[in-house]
Amino acid sequence: MQSEGRTGSSHRSAMTFLAGLLAIWAVATSMTAARAPKEFTVIVLPDTQIYSQNYPDIFLAQTRWIVEVAEELNVRFVLHLGDVVNSGASHEYQYVNAKAALELLDEAGIPLIVAIGNHDYDDEARTRGTEMFNKYFGLARYEGKDWFGGAFEENRAENVYALFDIDGEKYLVLALEFGPRRAVIDWAHDVLAAYPDHRVIAITHAYMYFDDTTIGPGDSWNPKAYGVGSDAADGEQLWEELFSRHPNVVLVHSGHILGSGVGRRIDVGQGGNLVHQVLANYQMRSMGGEGYLRILRFRPDQQVIEVSTYSPYLDRYLEDEHNRFTLHLGQRAQASAHVSGRIFDETTGEPVAGARATVYSIDGQLFGGLGGDGAGRFRVTLPAGSYTVRLEGDGYRARTVELDATRAGKHNLELPLVPLPYAHVQAQDIAHDGGWLGWQSGQLTFVAAAGPEGRLERVRVELRRLVDAVVVATWELYEGKGSPGALLVDTSTLDDGSYEVLVEAVDVDGMRAAAELRFGVRNWQILADELLPPQEAGWFGTVRRMLTSGQSSGWVHRTGAAGDFSGDGDRLACTAPCDDWLVWETPRLVSYAVTLYTRAVAPIVEAVFLEGSVDGETWTPLAYEVERGDLSAAGWRRIELKGEVPPGAEAAYFRLRVQGDGLGDDVLQLGRVELRMRYGE
């Protein structure tokens, strides 16, 4: 019994001890969970201008969705990158539409900070007038909010900041005007310096470019090109003069730029902090953007922001690397590498203007494009380390090079690009748009070019006949290893139809380039007179359907019995005795063919005369050959008289004359007349 008592007592003691451990573990776990910052979300709305103008339902779909998922995703605030509307103050309904969408966030208590875009200014940034913007999105919507920090100017909301404490992590959101002025930048310096313990997220409408660089001289849509003032700062200036100088800046987000509308980069601030810079603008897609917005999912325990791109309107994500990626926070450069150099043409040694270079760290982070002067020279500051650089240039073969920047300090790189082969062709002295030269006649001169010089293995130029876009015949115009130059094509030797000149260049590495120019040949105008009888046309009376320019009065039309006349149901006959003629106007006549139906071949041929004239007054006989056809059951034989105008002769008029006794419609009937003329040169 005592033994059993000791055993039961030990069991109870063990259970009590285990319960105590579980209680301690539960308390420790709850304390750890309480200390661990929660994941939260920031939503970014890129340019909504087309929604406000034409598709307010898409704008509403975006903000309704944000409200619906706000609790689930722990949405702490929403950022609008500017261009809320499209037409400034000239179409106030757009502001009404925008307010209807965005006030859903206000009603749900979700903080919204709005940057002003160039289209939000009263006159679309010709000046800095913002009466309409401040009427709908002015300071009144910020004042009284515990998160609102302040503004640059009284009664104006183009430059504001907000302060957020998210589970013990402090954030400062800074919204700057389009092309910030010098005074605004000075104010922003003071704001950022006043909150050194806050992570800074900055938004401004125009900052990043689609080539992963910041907006600088020569870039399209640079704020300096608008009317907002000569001191408007572009992306390069904002980085150099503001964002790089504050160690608490972690993210700069912008919109505005067209092209691909996406881009990102990482730069090292003066304090060694890595600053993420991101571009998003989807207005070039259908319906002004298809409703795509950015979801920034902050995971404090992992020190990352997971960025995704989603359309509540389509319920669809964009999955490419430009629209789904991860930004790493808290990274600092222990040492910096200052890399400069140039990208040049391997064959000429000349800088490659407009060359693009994108830098990736070995763990796959995109550090962005190399900032440069637009003439092949570049400079960039990176955390000391190893990188890969993707080099691209229009007309050059892309390549990837390894960049060893593990040593802090200055590095100079000479990066060659190999030019791709090129081929061009154009018509001399003929204006044309695109690859269609139009219809041509006579002699044509084509200027064909290929290159680069010294790297060509083969160049070939062909003239090709096309029928229904299929090549049916080919003529070689040039073959060699140089640039072909001027090439003559005499279209008078070609049948009418469609043609193309194809230039093909192959370089020493087997890379191929080709160019083509299509044109039509229309050397010949065919006048085909079926000798149709007149036709009654109601209000228009009797319509004459023959194509003659003159005729004698002794002709009569004969119709029907097509089976006796090789299927020809409309014919012309003269009344006996015959002394009649038909005249056609035929500028630059080349050849002629006349169809006759007769029961007496020999005397008919002797009675039919074909003649040409320059002025329609004096006539010259034209020779012809006789081709005899089949004899019908009714005894009619088909005869064709064919001939050509002699070289050097001219025939602006063609006359058919019939003269003789006994040539009535029971002996001779006239069928189709076909006259072939050259188009004027």
XYZ file of C-alpha atoms in Angstrom, residues 77-495:
419
model
C -2.666 52.534 -45.769
C -3.161 53.139 -49.499
C -0.876 55.204 -51.755
C -1.995 56.859 -54.988
C 0.894 57.624 -57.360
C -0.790 60.555 -59.128
C -2.739 61.230 -62.314
C -5.933 60.632 -60.439
C -7.750 62.236 -63.388
C -6.877 62.833 -67.018
C -7.997 66.344 -67.922
C -7.175 68.635 -65.031
C -9.858 71.204 -64.242
C -11.432 71.154 -67.708
C -13.638 68.119 -66.985
C -14.690 68.180 -63.344
C -16.769 65.015 -63.733
C -13.493 63.073 -63.658
C -12.767 64.404 -60.171
C -16.326 63.489 -59.170
C -15.741 59.916 -60.385
C -12.387 59.725 -58.593
C -13.835 61.001 -55.336
C -16.677 58.481 -55.491
C -14.127 55.672 -55.689
C -11.579 56.948 -53.187
C -14.017 58.083 -50.519
C -14.886 54.403 -49.988
C -11.472 54.151 -48.339
C -12.153 57.207 -46.190
C -15.491 55.769 -45.078
C -13.788 52.497 -44.144
C -11.146 54.346 -42.123
C -8.273 53.277 -44.392
C -5.625 56.028 -44.613
C -5.061 57.295 -48.163
C -2.162 59.499 -49.260
C -2.429 60.980 -52.766
C 0.498 62.274 -54.831
C -0.351 64.801 -57.533
C 0.325 63.900 -61.163
C 0.798 66.174 -64.148
C -2.771 65.487 -65.347
C -4.146 66.527 -61.925
C -2.976 70.124 -62.305
C -5.680 72.504 -63.497
C -3.999 72.930 -66.893
C -2.242 69.531 -66.948
C 1.077 70.912 -65.626
C 1.436 73.887 -67.938
C 1.547 75.760 -64.638
C 1.287 74.697 -61.002
C -2.370 75.629 -60.627
C -4.102 73.067 -58.362
C -7.461 74.563 -57.440
C -9.452 71.535 -58.574
C -7.072 69.005 -57.019
C -7.263 70.748 -53.675
C -11.025 71.077 -53.929
C -11.403 67.295 -54.034
C -8.191 65.984 -52.411
C -6.964 68.920 -50.358
C -5.827 69.185 -46.758
C -9.382 68.928 -45.440
C -9.300 65.165 -45.975
C -6.070 64.891 -43.899
C -6.683 67.289 -41.063
C -7.853 65.682 -37.848
C -6.332 62.308 -38.735
C -3.937 61.097 -36.047
C -1.580 59.794 -38.705
C -1.296 63.058 -40.634
C 2.080 64.752 -40.167
C 1.908 68.015 -42.089
C 2.131 69.843 -45.415
C 4.579 72.080 -47.210
C 2.038 74.864 -47.778
C -1.114 75.970 -46.058
C -4.337 74.918 -47.783
C -2.464 72.882 -50.413
C -1.993 69.108 -50.425
C 0.556 68.590 -53.200
C 3.315 67.934 -50.643
C 2.330 66.109 -47.451
C 3.616 63.471 -45.083
C 2.062 60.914 -42.755
C 3.327 58.964 -39.737
C 2.380 55.394 -38.899
C 3.287 53.160 -35.951
C 2.671 49.573 -37.050
C 3.218 47.141 -34.198
C 6.135 49.170 -32.931
C 7.687 49.780 -36.345
C 7.557 53.409 -37.354
C 6.977 54.533 -40.938
C 6.931 57.937 -42.578
C 5.124 58.314 -45.907
C 6.234 61.319 -47.951
C 4.205 62.469 -50.978
C 5.908 64.993 -53.256
C 4.555 67.045 -56.153
C 5.236 66.412 -59.838
C 8.772 67.700 -60.488
C 9.394 69.001 -56.953
C 10.704 72.554 -56.635
C 13.891 73.447 -54.794
C 11.919 74.768 -51.824
C 9.935 71.528 -51.631
C 13.129 69.478 -51.595
C 14.494 71.651 -48.760
C 11.263 71.086 -46.816
C 11.453 67.332 -47.439
C 15.030 67.321 -46.060
C 13.758 68.830 -42.823
C 10.903 66.320 -42.562
C 13.098 63.269 -43.087
C 15.766 64.565 -40.730
C 13.148 65.149 -38.010
C 12.174 61.453 -37.929
C 15.414 59.463 -38.131
C 13.804 56.466 -36.407
C 11.082 56.131 -39.085
C 11.426 54.046 -42.219
C 10.597 56.331 -45.133
C 8.373 55.386 -48.047
C 8.287 58.188 -50.624
C 5.839 58.574 -53.507
C 6.089 61.067 -56.333
C 4.503 60.873 -59.747
C 7.624 61.038 -61.944
C 10.827 59.418 -60.745
C 11.679 56.006 -62.298
C 12.025 55.242 -66.027
C 11.029 52.017 -67.777
C 14.686 51.049 -68.423
C 15.288 50.628 -64.672
C 17.044 53.991 -64.358
C 15.832 57.191 -62.777
C 14.366 59.811 -65.102
C 17.132 62.033 -66.433
C 18.082 64.296 -69.342
C 16.891 63.017 -72.696
C 14.181 60.777 -71.241
C 10.627 61.184 -72.454
C 8.055 62.603 -70.021
C 10.736 64.334 -67.928
C 9.033 66.876 -65.620
C 11.443 69.514 -66.902
C 9.719 69.309 -70.300
C 6.422 70.520 -68.820
C 5.474 74.019 -67.783
C 5.797 73.613 -64.033
C 9.000 75.624 -63.821
C 12.697 75.430 -64.593
C 13.478 74.172 -61.089
C 11.319 71.047 -61.470
C 13.451 68.108 -60.300
C 13.591 64.877 -62.280
C 14.441 61.444 -60.905
C 18.202 61.831 -61.079
C 18.047 65.094 -59.154
C 15.692 63.728 -56.517
C 18.061 60.852 -55.870
C 21.198 62.963 -55.731
C 19.702 65.888 -53.831
C 17.229 64.177 -51.488
C 16.673 60.447 -51.212
C 20.342 59.384 -51.244
C 21.131 61.682 -48.323
C 18.849 60.118 -45.704
C 19.682 56.706 -44.213
C 16.056 56.050 -43.269
C 14.737 56.009 -46.874
C 13.815 52.442 -47.865
C 11.403 52.775 -50.810
C 10.530 55.289 -53.534
C 7.502 54.471 -55.704
C 6.367 56.344 -58.828
C 4.127 56.088 -61.928
C 3.723 58.428 -64.928
C 6.078 56.733 -67.398
C 4.641 54.910 -70.415
C 6.549 52.313 -72.465
C 6.439 49.087 -70.457
C 5.282 51.119 -67.449
C 7.350 49.027 -65.028
C 10.869 49.242 -63.641
C 12.896 48.965 -60.448
C 16.377 49.438 -59.098
C 18.382 49.493 -55.865
C 20.863 52.213 -55.010
C 23.169 52.729 -52.051
C 22.414 55.800 -50.001
C 25.112 57.897 -48.425
C 24.440 56.151 -45.127
C 25.008 52.714 -46.658
C 21.271 51.994 -46.757
C 19.872 50.198 -49.805
C 16.992 52.122 -51.340
C 14.409 50.319 -53.478
C 12.924 52.383 -56.301
C 9.904 51.096 -58.188
C 7.808 52.143 -61.193
C 4.250 51.008 -61.917
C 1.876 52.436 -64.520
C -0.629 50.322 -66.438
C -2.583 52.958 -68.352
C -1.253 51.664 -71.704
C -3.215 48.427 -71.278
C -6.791 48.199 -72.496
C -9.391 50.231 -70.614
C -6.640 52.424 -69.190
C -5.007 49.698 -67.121
C -7.481 46.826 -66.703
C -7.720 47.639 -62.995
C -4.229 46.491 -62.001
C -2.829 47.735 -58.696
C 0.177 46.871 -56.567
C -0.020 44.852 -53.345
C 2.949 45.423 -51.026
C 2.935 42.670 -48.416
C 5.276 43.562 -45.540
C 6.703 40.576 -43.643
C 8.646 42.195 -40.753
C 9.915 38.883 -39.354
C 11.615 38.174 -42.693
C 12.446 41.821 -43.422
C 10.957 41.632 -46.906
C 8.206 43.240 -48.960
C 6.512 40.808 -51.323
C 5.196 42.776 -54.289
C 2.405 41.458 -56.486
C 0.215 43.000 -59.169
C -3.503 42.246 -59.133
C -6.664 43.408 -60.866
C -9.819 43.216 -58.734
C -11.759 44.038 -61.900
C -10.434 40.970 -63.759
C -9.566 38.902 -60.668
C -6.190 38.224 -62.240
C -2.516 38.558 -61.303
C 0.415 39.499 -63.509
C 3.050 36.856 -62.868
C 6.152 38.071 -64.722
C 9.312 39.180 -62.900
C 8.468 42.840 -63.423
C 5.156 42.510 -61.592
C 5.852 39.914 -58.899
C 9.077 40.268 -56.919
C 10.528 40.608 -53.435
C 12.239 43.619 -51.903
C 14.661 43.012 -49.023
C 14.623 45.508 -46.166
C 17.228 46.254 -43.554
C 20.163 45.597 -45.862
C 23.130 47.870 -45.593
C 26.263 48.146 -47.658
C 29.270 47.530 -45.445
C 31.341 49.025 -48.220
C 30.508 50.563 -51.570
C 31.897 49.974 -55.035
C 31.797 52.946 -57.397
C 31.609 51.497 -60.885
C 31.988 53.563 -64.037
C 32.957 52.910 -67.611
C 31.531 52.708 -71.084
C 29.657 50.408 -73.423
C 31.169 50.520 -76.890
C 30.932 48.979 -80.357
C 33.428 46.123 -80.612
C 34.094 46.780 -84.319
C 34.464 50.578 -84.250
C 35.381 51.330 -80.655
C 32.721 54.052 -80.588
C 30.339 54.407 -77.613
C 26.941 52.776 -78.097
C 24.400 55.555 -77.709
C 21.350 54.503 -75.738
C 22.930 51.245 -74.547
C 21.170 49.631 -71.611
C 22.719 47.650 -68.776
C 20.841 45.932 -65.961
C 22.608 44.794 -62.790
C 21.644 41.736 -60.725
C 23.207 40.591 -57.477
C 24.268 36.958 -57.211
C 21.134 36.220 -55.149
C 18.976 37.547 -57.987
C 18.080 40.995 -56.685
C 17.589 43.537 -59.448
C 19.749 46.588 -58.802
C 18.400 48.329 -61.893
C 19.842 49.924 -64.969
C 23.189 51.639 -65.055
C 22.671 55.373 -64.959
C 24.597 57.057 -67.760
C 24.880 60.002 -70.094
C 22.970 58.424 -72.984
C 26.194 58.056 -75.012
C 27.372 54.703 -73.723
C 29.067 55.934 -70.559
C 27.699 54.870 -67.162
C 28.213 55.123 -63.465
C 26.659 53.334 -60.518
C 27.293 52.818 -56.815
C 26.729 49.287 -55.524
C 27.310 47.438 -52.282
C 30.664 45.728 -52.600
C 29.996 42.256 -53.992
C 29.603 40.135 -57.106
C 27.079 40.887 -59.824
C 25.976 39.986 -63.316
C 25.338 42.729 -65.849
C 22.927 42.300 -68.747
C 24.026 44.479 -71.676
C 21.654 45.499 -74.472
C 21.661 48.009 -77.279
C 19.503 48.552 -80.312
C 21.218 46.795 -83.191
C 23.577 44.845 -80.921
C 23.726 41.319 -79.600
C 22.712 41.153 -75.934
C 25.262 39.673 -73.576
C 25.792 39.017 -69.880
C 29.073 39.752 -68.110
C 30.287 39.070 -64.601
C 31.101 42.097 -62.448
C 33.531 41.568 -59.583
C 32.995 44.523 -57.291
C 33.976 42.783 -54.061
C 36.676 45.359 -53.510
C 35.367 48.679 -52.220
C 36.331 51.790 -54.085
C 36.457 52.697 -57.761
C 36.095 50.257 -60.632
C 36.293 50.987 -64.338
C 34.694 48.713 -66.904
C 35.072 48.590 -70.674
C 32.121 46.603 -72.005
C 32.032 45.824 -75.744
C 28.870 44.946 -77.678
C 28.945 43.044 -80.953
C 26.801 44.691 -83.628
C 24.114 42.595 -85.250
C 23.930 42.430 -89.037
C 21.550 44.884 -90.606
C 19.839 45.217 -93.960
C 17.938 48.162 -95.460
C 16.314 48.887 -98.781
C 14.570 51.952 -100.133
C 13.465 53.275 -103.492
C 15.392 56.225 -104.875
C 13.372 59.391 -105.471
C 10.070 57.766 -104.504
C 8.460 58.713 -101.214
C 6.811 55.831 -99.425
C 5.528 54.928 -95.997
C 6.368 51.524 -94.616
C 7.124 48.475 -96.701
C 4.763 49.200 -99.634
C 6.036 51.352 -102.481
C 2.768 51.489 -104.368
C 2.124 50.746 -108.030
C 5.012 51.559 -110.329
C 6.034 51.422 -113.986
C 9.189 52.070 -115.986
C 12.633 51.926 -114.416
C 13.113 51.859 -110.634
C 16.313 52.343 -108.652
C 16.581 50.593 -105.303
C 19.288 51.474 -102.793
C 20.228 48.451 -100.689
C 22.526 48.596 -97.684
C 23.960 45.927 -95.386
C 26.481 45.846 -92.599
C 28.398 46.141 -90.419
C 31.431 46.378 -92.643
C 34.006 43.705 -91.966
C 31.578 41.272 -90.313
C 29.540 40.200 -93.328
C 29.825 36.683 -94.691
C 27.171 36.980 -97.382
C 24.821 39.610 -98.785
C 22.148 38.760 -101.322
C 19.538 40.928 -103.021
C 16.650 39.306 -104.868
C 13.690 40.519 -106.886
C 10.763 38.195 -106.196
C 7.374 37.835 -107.883
C 4.493 37.288 -105.482
C 1.119 35.739 -106.178
C -1.214 35.649 -103.157
C 1.845 36.364 -100.953
C 3.602 33.251 -102.293
C 6.950 33.619 -104.086
C 6.578 32.211 -107.602
C 9.701 33.567 -109.311
C 13.095 34.974 -108.258
C 15.757 37.101 -109.971
C 19.146 37.731 -108.373
C 20.141 41.397 -108.284
C 23.313 41.144 -106.174
C 25.457 38.671 -104.255
C 28.654 39.480 -102.418
C 30.103 40.515 -99.048
C 29.692 44.280 -99.235
C 26.901 46.789 -99.139
C 25.040 46.470 -102.474
C 24.303 50.147 -103.199
C 22.058 51.232 -106.097
C 20.305 48.529 -108.130
C 18.237 49.132 -111.281
C 15.004 47.262 -112.016
C 13.336 47.698 -115.417
C 9.675 46.903 -114.801
C 8.928 46.900 -118.529
C 10.425 43.401 -118.593
C 8.047 42.226 -115.859
C 4.467 41.085 -115.947
